[in-house]
Backbone as CSV, one residue per row, in Angstrom:
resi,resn,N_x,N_y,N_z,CA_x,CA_y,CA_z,C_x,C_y,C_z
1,UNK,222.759,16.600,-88.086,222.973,17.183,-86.778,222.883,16.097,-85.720
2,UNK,223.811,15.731,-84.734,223.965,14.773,-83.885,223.264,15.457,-82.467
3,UNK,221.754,14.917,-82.220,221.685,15.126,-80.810,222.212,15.147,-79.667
4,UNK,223.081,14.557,-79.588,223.881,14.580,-78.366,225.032,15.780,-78.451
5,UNK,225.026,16.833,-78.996,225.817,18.073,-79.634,225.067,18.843,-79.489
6,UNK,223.884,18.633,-78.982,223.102,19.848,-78.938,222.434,19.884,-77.647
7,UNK,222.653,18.559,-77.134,221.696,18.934,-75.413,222.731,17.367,-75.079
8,UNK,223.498,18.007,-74.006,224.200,17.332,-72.868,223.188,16.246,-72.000
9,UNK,223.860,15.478,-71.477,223.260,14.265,-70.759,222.261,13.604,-71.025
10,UNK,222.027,13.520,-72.438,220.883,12.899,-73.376,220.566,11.279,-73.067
11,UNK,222.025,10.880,-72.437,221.984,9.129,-72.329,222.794,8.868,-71.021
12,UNK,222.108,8.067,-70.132,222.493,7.048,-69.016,223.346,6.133,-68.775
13,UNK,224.843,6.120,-69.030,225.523,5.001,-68.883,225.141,4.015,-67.664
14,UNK,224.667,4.269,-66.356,224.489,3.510,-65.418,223.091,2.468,-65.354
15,UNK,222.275,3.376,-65.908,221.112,2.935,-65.632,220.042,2.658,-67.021
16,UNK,219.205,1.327,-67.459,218.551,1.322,-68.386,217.466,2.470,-68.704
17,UNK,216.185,2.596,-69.307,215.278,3.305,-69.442,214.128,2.552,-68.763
18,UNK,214.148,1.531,-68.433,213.476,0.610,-67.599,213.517,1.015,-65.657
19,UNK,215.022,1.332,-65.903,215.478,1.362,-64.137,215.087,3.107,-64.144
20,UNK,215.517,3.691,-65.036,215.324,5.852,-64.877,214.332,5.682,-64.767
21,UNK,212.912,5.100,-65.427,211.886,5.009,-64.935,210.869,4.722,-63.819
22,UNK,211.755,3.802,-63.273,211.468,3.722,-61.569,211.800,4.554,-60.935
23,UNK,212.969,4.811,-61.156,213.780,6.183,-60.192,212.962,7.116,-60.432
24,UNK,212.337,7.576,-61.615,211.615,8.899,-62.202,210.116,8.530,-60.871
25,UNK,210.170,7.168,-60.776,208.557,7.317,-60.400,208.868,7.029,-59.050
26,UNK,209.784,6.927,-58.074,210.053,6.793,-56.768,210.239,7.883,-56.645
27,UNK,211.230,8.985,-57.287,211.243,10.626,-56.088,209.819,11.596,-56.550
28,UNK,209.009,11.041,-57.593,207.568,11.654,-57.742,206.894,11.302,-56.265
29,UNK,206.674,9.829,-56.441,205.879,9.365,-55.025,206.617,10.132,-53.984
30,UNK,207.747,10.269,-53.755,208.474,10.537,-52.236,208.337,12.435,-52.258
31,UNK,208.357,13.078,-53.610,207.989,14.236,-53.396,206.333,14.910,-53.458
32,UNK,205.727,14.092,-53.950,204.064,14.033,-53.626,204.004,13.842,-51.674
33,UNK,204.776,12.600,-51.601,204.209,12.641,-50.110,204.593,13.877,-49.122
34,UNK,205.742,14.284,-49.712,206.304,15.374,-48.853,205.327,16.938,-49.356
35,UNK,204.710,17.191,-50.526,204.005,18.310,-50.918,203.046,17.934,-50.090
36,UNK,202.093,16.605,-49.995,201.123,16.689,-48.951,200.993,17.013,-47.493
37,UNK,202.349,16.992,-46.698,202.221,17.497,-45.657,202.712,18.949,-45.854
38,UNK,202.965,19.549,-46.504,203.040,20.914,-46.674,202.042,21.882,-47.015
39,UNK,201.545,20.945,-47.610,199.631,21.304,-48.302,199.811,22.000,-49.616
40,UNK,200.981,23.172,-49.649,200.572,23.953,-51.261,202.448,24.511,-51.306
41,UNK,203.223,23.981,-52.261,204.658,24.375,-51.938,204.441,24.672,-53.700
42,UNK,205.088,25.872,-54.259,204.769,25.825,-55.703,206.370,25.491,-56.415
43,UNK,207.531,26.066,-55.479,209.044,25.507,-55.591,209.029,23.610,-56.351
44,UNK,208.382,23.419,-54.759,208.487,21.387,-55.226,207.281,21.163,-55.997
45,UNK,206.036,21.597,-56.532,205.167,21.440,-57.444,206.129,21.681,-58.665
46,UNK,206.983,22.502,-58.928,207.510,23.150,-60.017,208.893,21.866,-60.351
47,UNK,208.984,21.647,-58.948,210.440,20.604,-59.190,209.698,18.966,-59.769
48,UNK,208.565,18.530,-59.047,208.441,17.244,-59.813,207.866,17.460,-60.960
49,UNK,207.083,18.386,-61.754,207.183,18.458,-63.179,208.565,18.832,-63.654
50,UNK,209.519,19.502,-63.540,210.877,19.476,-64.015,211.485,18.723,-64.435
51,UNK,211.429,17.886,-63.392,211.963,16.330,-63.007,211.301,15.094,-63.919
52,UNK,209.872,15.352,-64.251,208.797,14.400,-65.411,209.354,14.883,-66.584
53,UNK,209.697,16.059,-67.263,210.096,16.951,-68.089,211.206,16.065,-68.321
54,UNK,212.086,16.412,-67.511,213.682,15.917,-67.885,213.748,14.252,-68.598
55,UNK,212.874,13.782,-67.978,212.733,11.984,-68.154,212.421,12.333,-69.996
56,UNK,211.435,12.941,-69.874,210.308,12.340,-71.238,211.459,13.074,-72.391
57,UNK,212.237,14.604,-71.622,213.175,14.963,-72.818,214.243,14.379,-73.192
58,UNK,214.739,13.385,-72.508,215.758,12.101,-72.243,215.407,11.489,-73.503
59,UNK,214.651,11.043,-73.796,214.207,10.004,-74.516,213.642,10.956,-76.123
60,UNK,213.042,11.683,-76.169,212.434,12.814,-76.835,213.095,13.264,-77.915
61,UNK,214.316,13.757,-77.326,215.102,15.179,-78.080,216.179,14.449,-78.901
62,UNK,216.752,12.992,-78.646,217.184,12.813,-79.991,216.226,12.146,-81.557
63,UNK,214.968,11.635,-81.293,214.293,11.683,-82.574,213.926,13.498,-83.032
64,UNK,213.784,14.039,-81.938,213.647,15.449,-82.425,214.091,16.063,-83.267
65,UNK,215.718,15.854,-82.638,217.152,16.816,-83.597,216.968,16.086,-84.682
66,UNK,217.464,14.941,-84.992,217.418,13.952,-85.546,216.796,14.382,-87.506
67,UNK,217.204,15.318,-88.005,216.779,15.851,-89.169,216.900,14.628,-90.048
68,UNK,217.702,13.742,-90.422,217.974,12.769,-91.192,216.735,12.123,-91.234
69,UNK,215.740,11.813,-90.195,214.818,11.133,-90.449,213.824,12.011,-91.716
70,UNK,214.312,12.902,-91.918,213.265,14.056,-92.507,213.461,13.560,-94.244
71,UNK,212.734,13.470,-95.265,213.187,13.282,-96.799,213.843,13.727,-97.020
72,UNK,214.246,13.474,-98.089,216.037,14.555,-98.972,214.954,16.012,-99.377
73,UNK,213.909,15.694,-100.048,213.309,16.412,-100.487,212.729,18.211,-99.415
74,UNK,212.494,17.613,-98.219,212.426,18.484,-96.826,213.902,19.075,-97.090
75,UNK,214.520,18.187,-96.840,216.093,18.958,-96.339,216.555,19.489,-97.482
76,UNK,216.610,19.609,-98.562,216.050,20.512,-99.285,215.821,21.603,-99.761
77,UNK,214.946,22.023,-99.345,213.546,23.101,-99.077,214.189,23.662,-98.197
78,UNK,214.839,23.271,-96.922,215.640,24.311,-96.064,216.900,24.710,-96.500
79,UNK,217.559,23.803,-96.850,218.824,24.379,-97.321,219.463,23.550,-96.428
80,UNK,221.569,23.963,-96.073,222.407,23.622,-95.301,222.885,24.111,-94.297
81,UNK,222.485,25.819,-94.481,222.793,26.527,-93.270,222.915,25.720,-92.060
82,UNK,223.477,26.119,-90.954,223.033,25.944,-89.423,221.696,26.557,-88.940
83,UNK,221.211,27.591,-89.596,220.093,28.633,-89.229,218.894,27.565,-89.735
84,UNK,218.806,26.942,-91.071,218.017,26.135,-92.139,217.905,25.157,-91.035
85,UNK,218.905,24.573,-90.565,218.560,23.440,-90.057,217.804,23.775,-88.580
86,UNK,218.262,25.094,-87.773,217.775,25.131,-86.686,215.919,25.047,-87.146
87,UNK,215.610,25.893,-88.462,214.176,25.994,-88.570,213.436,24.973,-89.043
88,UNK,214.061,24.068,-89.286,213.400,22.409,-89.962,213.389,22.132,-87.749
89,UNK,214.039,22.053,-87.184,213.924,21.297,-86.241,212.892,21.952,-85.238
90,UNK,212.818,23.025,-85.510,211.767,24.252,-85.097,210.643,23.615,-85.943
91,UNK,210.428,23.751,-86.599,209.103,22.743,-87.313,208.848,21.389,-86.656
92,UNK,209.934,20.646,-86.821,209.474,19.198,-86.015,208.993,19.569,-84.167
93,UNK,209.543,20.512,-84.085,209.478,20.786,-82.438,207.768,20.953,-81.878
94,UNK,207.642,21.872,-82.787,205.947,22.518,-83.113,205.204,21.347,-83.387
95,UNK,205.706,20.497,-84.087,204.721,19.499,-84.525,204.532,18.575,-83.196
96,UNK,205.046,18.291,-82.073,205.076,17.898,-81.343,204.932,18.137,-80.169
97,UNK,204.855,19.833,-80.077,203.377,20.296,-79.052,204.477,21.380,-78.297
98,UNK,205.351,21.242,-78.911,206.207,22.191,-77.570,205.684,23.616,-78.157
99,UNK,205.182,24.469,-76.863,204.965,25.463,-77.497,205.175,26.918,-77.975
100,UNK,206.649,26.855,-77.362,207.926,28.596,-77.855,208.974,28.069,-78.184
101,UNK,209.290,28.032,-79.339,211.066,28.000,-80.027,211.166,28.861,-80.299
102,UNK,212.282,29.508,-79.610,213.358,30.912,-80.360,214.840,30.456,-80.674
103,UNK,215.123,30.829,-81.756,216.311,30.818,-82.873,216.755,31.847,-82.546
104,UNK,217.804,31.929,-82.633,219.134,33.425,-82.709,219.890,32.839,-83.843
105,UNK,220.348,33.863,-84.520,221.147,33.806,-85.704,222.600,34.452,-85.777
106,UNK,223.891,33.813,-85.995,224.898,33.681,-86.093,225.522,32.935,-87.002
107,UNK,225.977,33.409,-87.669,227.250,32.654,-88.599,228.793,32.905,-88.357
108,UNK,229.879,31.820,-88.569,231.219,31.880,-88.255,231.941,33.378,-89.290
109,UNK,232.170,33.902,-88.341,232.896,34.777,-89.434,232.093,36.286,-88.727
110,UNK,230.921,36.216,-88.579,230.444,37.483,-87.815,229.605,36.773,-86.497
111,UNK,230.630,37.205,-85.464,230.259,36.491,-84.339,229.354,37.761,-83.466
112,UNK,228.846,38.696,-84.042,228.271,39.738,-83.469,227.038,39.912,-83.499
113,UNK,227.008,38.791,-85.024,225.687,38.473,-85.939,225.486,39.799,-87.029
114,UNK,224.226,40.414,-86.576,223.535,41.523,-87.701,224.343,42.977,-86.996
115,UNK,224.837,42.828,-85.872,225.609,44.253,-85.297,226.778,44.464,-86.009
116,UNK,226.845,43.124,-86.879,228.229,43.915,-87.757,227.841,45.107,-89.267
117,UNK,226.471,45.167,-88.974,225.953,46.540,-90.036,226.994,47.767,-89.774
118,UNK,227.654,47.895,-88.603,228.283,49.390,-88.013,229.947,49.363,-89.104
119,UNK,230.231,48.139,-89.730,231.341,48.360,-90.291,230.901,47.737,-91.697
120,UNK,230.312,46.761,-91.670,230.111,46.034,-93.431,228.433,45.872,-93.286
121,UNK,228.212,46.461,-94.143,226.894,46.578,-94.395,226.376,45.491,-95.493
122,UNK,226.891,45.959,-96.595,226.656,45.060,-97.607,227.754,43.673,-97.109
123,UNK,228.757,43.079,-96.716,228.949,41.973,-97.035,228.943,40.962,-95.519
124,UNK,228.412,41.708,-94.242,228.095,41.013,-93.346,226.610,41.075,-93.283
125,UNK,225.812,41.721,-93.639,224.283,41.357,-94.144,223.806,40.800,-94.776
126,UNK,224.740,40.989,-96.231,224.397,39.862,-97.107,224.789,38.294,-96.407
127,UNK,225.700,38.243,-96.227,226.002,36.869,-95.445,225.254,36.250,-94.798
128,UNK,225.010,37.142,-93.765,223.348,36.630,-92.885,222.215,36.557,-93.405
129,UNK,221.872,37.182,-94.423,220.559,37.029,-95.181,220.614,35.933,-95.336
130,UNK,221.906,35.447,-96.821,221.989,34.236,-97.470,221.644,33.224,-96.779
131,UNK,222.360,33.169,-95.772,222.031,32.026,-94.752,221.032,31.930,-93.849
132,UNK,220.001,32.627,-93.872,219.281,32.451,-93.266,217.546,32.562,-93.593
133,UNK,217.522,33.235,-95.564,216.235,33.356,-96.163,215.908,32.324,-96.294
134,UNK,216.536,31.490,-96.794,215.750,29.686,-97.556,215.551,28.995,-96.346
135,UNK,216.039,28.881,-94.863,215.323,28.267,-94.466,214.064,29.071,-93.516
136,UNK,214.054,30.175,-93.345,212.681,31.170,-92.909,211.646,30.481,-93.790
137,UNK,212.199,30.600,-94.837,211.183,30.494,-96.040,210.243,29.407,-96.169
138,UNK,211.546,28.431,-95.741,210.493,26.841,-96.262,210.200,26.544,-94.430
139,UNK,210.649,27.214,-93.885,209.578,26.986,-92.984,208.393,27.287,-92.559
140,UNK,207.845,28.559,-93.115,206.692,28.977,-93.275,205.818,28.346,-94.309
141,UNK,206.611,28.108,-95.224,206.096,27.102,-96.183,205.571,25.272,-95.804
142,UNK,206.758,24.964,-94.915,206.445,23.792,-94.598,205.298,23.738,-93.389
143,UNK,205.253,24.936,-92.759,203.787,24.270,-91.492,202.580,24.764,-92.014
144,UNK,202.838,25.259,-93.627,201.373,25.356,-94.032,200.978,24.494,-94.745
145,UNK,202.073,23.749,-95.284,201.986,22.575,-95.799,201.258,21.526,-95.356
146,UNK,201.483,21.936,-93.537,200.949,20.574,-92.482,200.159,20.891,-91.641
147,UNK,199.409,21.890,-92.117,197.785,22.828,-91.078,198.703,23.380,-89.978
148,UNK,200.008,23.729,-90.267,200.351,24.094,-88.804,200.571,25.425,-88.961
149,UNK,200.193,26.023,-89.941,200.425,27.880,-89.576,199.232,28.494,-89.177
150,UNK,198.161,28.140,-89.435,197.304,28.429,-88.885,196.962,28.848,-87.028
151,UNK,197.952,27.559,-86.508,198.085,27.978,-85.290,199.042,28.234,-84.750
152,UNK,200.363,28.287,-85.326,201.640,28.567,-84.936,202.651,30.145,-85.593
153,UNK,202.512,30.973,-84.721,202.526,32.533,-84.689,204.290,32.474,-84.869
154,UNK,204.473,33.254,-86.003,205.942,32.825,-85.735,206.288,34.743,-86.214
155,UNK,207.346,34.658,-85.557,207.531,36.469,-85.384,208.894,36.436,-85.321
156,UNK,209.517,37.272,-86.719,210.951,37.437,-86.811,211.315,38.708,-86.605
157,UNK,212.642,39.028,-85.632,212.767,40.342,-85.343,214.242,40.654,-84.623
158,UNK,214.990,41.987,-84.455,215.948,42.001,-83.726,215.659,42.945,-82.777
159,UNK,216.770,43.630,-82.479,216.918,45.283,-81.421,216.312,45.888,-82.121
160,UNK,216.540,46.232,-83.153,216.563,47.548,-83.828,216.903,47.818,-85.255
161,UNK,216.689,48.932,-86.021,217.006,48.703,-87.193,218.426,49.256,-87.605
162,UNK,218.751,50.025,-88.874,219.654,50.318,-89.296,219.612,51.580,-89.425
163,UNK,220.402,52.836,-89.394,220.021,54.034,-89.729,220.191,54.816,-91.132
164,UNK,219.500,55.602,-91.543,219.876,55.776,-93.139,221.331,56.607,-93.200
165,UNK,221.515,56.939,-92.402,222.960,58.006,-92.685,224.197,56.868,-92.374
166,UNK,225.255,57.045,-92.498,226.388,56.571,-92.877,227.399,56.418,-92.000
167,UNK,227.874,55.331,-91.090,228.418,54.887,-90.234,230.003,54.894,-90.996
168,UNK,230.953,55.458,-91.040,232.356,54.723,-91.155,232.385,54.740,-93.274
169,UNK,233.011,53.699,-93.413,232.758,53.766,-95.081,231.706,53.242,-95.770
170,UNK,231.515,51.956,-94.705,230.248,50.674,-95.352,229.836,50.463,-94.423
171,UNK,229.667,51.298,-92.659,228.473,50.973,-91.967,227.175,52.016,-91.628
172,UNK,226.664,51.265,-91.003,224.933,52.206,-90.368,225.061,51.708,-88.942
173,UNK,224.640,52.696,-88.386,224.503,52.779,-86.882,222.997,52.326,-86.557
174,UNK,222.613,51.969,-85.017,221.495,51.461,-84.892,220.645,52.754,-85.203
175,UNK,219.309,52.025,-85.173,218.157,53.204,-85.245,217.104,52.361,-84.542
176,UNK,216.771,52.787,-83.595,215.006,52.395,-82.711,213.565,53.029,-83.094
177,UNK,214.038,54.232,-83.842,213.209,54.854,-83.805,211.777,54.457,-84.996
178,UNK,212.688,53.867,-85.795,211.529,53.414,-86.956,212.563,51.920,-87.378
179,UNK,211.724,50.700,-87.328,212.396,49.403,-87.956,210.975,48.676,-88.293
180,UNK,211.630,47.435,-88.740,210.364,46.104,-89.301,210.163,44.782,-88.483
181,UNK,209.564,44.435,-87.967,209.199,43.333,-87.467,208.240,42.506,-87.825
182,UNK,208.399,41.383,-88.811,207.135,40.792,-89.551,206.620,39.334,-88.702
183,UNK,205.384,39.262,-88.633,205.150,38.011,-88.050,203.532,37.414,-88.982
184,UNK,203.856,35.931,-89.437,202.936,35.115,-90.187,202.412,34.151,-89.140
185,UNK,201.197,33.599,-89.999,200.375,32.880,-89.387,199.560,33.076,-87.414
186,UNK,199.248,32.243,-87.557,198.654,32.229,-85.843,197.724,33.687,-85.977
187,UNK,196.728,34.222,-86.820,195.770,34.900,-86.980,196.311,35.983,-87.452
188,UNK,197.405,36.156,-87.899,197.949,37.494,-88.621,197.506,37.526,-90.166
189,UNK,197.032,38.646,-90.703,196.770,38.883,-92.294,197.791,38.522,-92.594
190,UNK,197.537,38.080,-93.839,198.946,37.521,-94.960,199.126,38.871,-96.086
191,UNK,200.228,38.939,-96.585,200.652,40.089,-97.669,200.136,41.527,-97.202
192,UNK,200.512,41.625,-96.201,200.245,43.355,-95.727,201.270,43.387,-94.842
193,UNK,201.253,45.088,-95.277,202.387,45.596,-94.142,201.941,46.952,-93.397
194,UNK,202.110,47.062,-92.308,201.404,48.390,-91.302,202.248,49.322,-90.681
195,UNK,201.440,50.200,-90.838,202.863,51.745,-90.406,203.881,51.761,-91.755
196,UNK,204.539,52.676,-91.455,205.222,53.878,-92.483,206.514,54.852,-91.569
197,UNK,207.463,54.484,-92.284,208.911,55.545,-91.872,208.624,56.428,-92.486
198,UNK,209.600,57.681,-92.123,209.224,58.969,-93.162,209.835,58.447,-94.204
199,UNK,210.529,59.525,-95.273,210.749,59.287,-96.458,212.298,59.077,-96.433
200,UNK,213.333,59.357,-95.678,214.249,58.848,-95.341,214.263,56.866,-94.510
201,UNK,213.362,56.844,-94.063,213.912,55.645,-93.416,213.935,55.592,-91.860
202,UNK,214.167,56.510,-91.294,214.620,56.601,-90.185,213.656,57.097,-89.022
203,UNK,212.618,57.818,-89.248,211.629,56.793,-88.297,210.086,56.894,-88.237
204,UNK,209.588,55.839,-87.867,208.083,55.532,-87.609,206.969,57.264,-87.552
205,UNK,206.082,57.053,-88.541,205.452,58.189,-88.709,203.884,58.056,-88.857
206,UNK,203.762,56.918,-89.316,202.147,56.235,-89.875,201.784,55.154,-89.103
207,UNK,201.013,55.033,-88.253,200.448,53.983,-87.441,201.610,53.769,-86.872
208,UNK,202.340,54.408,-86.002,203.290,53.725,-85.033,202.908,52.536,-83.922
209,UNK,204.133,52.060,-84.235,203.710,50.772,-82.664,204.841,50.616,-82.141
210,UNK,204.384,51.367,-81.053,205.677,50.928,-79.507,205.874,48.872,-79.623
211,UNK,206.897,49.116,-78.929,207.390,47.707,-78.816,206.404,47.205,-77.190
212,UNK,205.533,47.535,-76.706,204.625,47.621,-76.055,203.476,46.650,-76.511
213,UNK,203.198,47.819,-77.257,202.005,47.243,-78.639,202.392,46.208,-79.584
214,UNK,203.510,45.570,-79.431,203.914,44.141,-80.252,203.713,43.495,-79.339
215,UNK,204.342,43.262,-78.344,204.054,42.455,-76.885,202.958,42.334,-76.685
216,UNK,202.183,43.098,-76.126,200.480,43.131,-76.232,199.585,42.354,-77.329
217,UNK,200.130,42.603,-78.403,199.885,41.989,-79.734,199.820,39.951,-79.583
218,UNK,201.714,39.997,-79.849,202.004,38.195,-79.218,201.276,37.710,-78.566
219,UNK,201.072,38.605,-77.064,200.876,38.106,-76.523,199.334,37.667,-76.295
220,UNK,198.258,38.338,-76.657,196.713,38.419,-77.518,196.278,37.068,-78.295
221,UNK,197.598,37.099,-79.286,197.539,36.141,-80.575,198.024,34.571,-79.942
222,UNK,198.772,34.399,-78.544,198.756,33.497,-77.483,197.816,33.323,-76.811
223,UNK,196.429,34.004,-76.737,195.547,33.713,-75.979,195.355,34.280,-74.455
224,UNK,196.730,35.456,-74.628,196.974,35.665,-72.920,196.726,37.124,-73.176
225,UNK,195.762,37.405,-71.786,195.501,39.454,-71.689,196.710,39.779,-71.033
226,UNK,197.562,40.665,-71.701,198.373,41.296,-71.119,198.403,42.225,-69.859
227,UNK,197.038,43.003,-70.060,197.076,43.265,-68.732,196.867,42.660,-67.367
228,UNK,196.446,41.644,-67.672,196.038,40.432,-66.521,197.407,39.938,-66.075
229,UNK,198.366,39.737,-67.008,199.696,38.914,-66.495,200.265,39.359,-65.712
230,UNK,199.924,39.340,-64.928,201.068,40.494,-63.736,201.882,39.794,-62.966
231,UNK,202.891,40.390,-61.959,203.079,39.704,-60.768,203.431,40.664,-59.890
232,UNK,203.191,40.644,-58.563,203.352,41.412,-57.806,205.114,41.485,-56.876
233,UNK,205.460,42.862,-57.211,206.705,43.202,-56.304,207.203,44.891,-55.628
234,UNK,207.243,44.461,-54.303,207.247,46.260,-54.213,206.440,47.014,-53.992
235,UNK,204.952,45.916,-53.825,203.911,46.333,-53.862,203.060,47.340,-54.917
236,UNK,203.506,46.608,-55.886,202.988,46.489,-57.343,202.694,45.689,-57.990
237,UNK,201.944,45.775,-58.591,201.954,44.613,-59.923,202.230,45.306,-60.876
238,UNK,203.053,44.319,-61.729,204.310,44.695,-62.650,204.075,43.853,-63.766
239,UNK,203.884,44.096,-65.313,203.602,43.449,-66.517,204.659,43.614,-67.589
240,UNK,204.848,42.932,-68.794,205.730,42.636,-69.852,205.583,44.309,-70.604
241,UNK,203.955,44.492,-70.622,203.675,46.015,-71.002,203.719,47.418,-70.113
242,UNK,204.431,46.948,-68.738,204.416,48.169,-68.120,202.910,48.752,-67.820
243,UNK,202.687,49.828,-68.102,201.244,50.550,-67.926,200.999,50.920,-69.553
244,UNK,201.468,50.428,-70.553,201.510,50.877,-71.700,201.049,49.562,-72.522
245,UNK,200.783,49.015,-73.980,200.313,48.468,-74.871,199.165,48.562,-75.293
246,UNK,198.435,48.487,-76.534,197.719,47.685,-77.263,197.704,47.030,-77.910
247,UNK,196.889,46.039,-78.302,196.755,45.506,-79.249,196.012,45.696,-80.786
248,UNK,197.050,45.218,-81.423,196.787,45.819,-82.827,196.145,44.937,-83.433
249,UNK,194.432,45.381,-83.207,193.513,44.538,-84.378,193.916,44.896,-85.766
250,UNK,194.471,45.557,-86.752,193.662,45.694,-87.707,194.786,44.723,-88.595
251,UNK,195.780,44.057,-87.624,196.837,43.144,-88.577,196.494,41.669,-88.093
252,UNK,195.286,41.653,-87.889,194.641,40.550,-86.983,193.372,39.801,-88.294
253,UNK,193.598,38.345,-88.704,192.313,37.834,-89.312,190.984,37.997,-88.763
């Protein structure tokens, strides 16, 4: 995978890494002096870390992408997919402190992704599976390999699920009402599964959890009270959980 294919303006034709570095450290000084006569601006607080950000990802994000540096043996273990490779680089990413990667999944051929369940069930699912189990796999495998699941919460999931009744010849229509959302490591029990569909499939009957109570959950297993996160508009304060979530100890180490 060629870094520069994956994040635009990666390299400086004009200027060395010697000279961006001055420049990086002249509009810091010139926007420090200007935050001090303002006393508290959180816009330009927000712009010269942006701006430190952009420098250090300059330099950063092509050893990042950069999978080749990885053994044959790693590359591997993920496979060839595009998905395989996004989750090997999702591993190196983690290892290096950044702390939310989200993946979306797409393959050529179903550009809709998993919404093509409504017409091919079996051969646009299978497709996406294929391509996308071996490297889930060895990536959960690989950050336990490297003490890193322990602290890195990784949670796979879509809209919604599939419905048991019969869309067309070979599709299923969405269903909200009962689906799966599994998430390892970062203090989650290993080999259990919680709640229960009825006996059809189709929806949540045994320990239900609003999509509330997952949020609440993440967001717990991040270290952050959901109800605390607020922000005020309208003269409200307004949260990710609405007036609704809990958190679900009992899928908790």
């Amino acid at each position: 995978m060629k870094p520069d294919a994956v994040m635009r303006n990666l390299k400086n034709s004009q200027l060395s890494r010697a000279e961006q570095r001055k420049q990086a450290d002249l509009l810091t000084k010139l926007n420090k002096m200007h935050l001090e006569r303002r006393e508290r601006d959180k816009g330009l607080e927000a712009g010269i870390e942006a701006m430190e950000m952009a420098f250090r990802m300059q330099f950063s994000v092509p050893d990042v992408f950069d999978i080749q540096k990885e053994s044959e043996a790693t590359r591997n273990l993920y496979g060839n997919s595009e998905y395989a490779k996004g989750c090997l680089i999702a591993r190196r990413l983690v290892e290096r402190g950044v702390r939310c990667v989200q993946l979306s999944h797409s393959i050529s051929g179903y550009d809709i992704a998993w919404d093509t369940g409504h017409g091919d069930i079996p051969g646009g699912h299978k497709a996406l599976a294929d391509a996308c189990d071996q490297g889930i796999a060895a990536l959960i495998k690989d950050l336990k390999s490297r003490g890193l699941l322990d602290e890195t919460l990784v949670v796979w999931g879509g809209e919604f699920g599939r419905a048991p009744t019969s869309e067309g010849k070979k599709g299923r229509d969405h269903d909200h009402y009962g689906y799966t959302v599994w998430m390892a490591g970062g203090g989650i029990k290993g080999g259990m599964s919680y709640g229960a569909t009825d006996e059809f499939g189709l929806t949540a009957v045994d320990k239900r959890v609003h999509v509330h109570d997952l949020q609440a959950t993440i967001l717990h297993l991040m270290g952050l009270d959901h109800e605390k996160l607020t922000y005020r508009y309208s003269g409200r304060d307004y949260r990710l959980t609405d007036v609704h979530g809990h958190v679900i100890q009992d899928i908790m180490t």
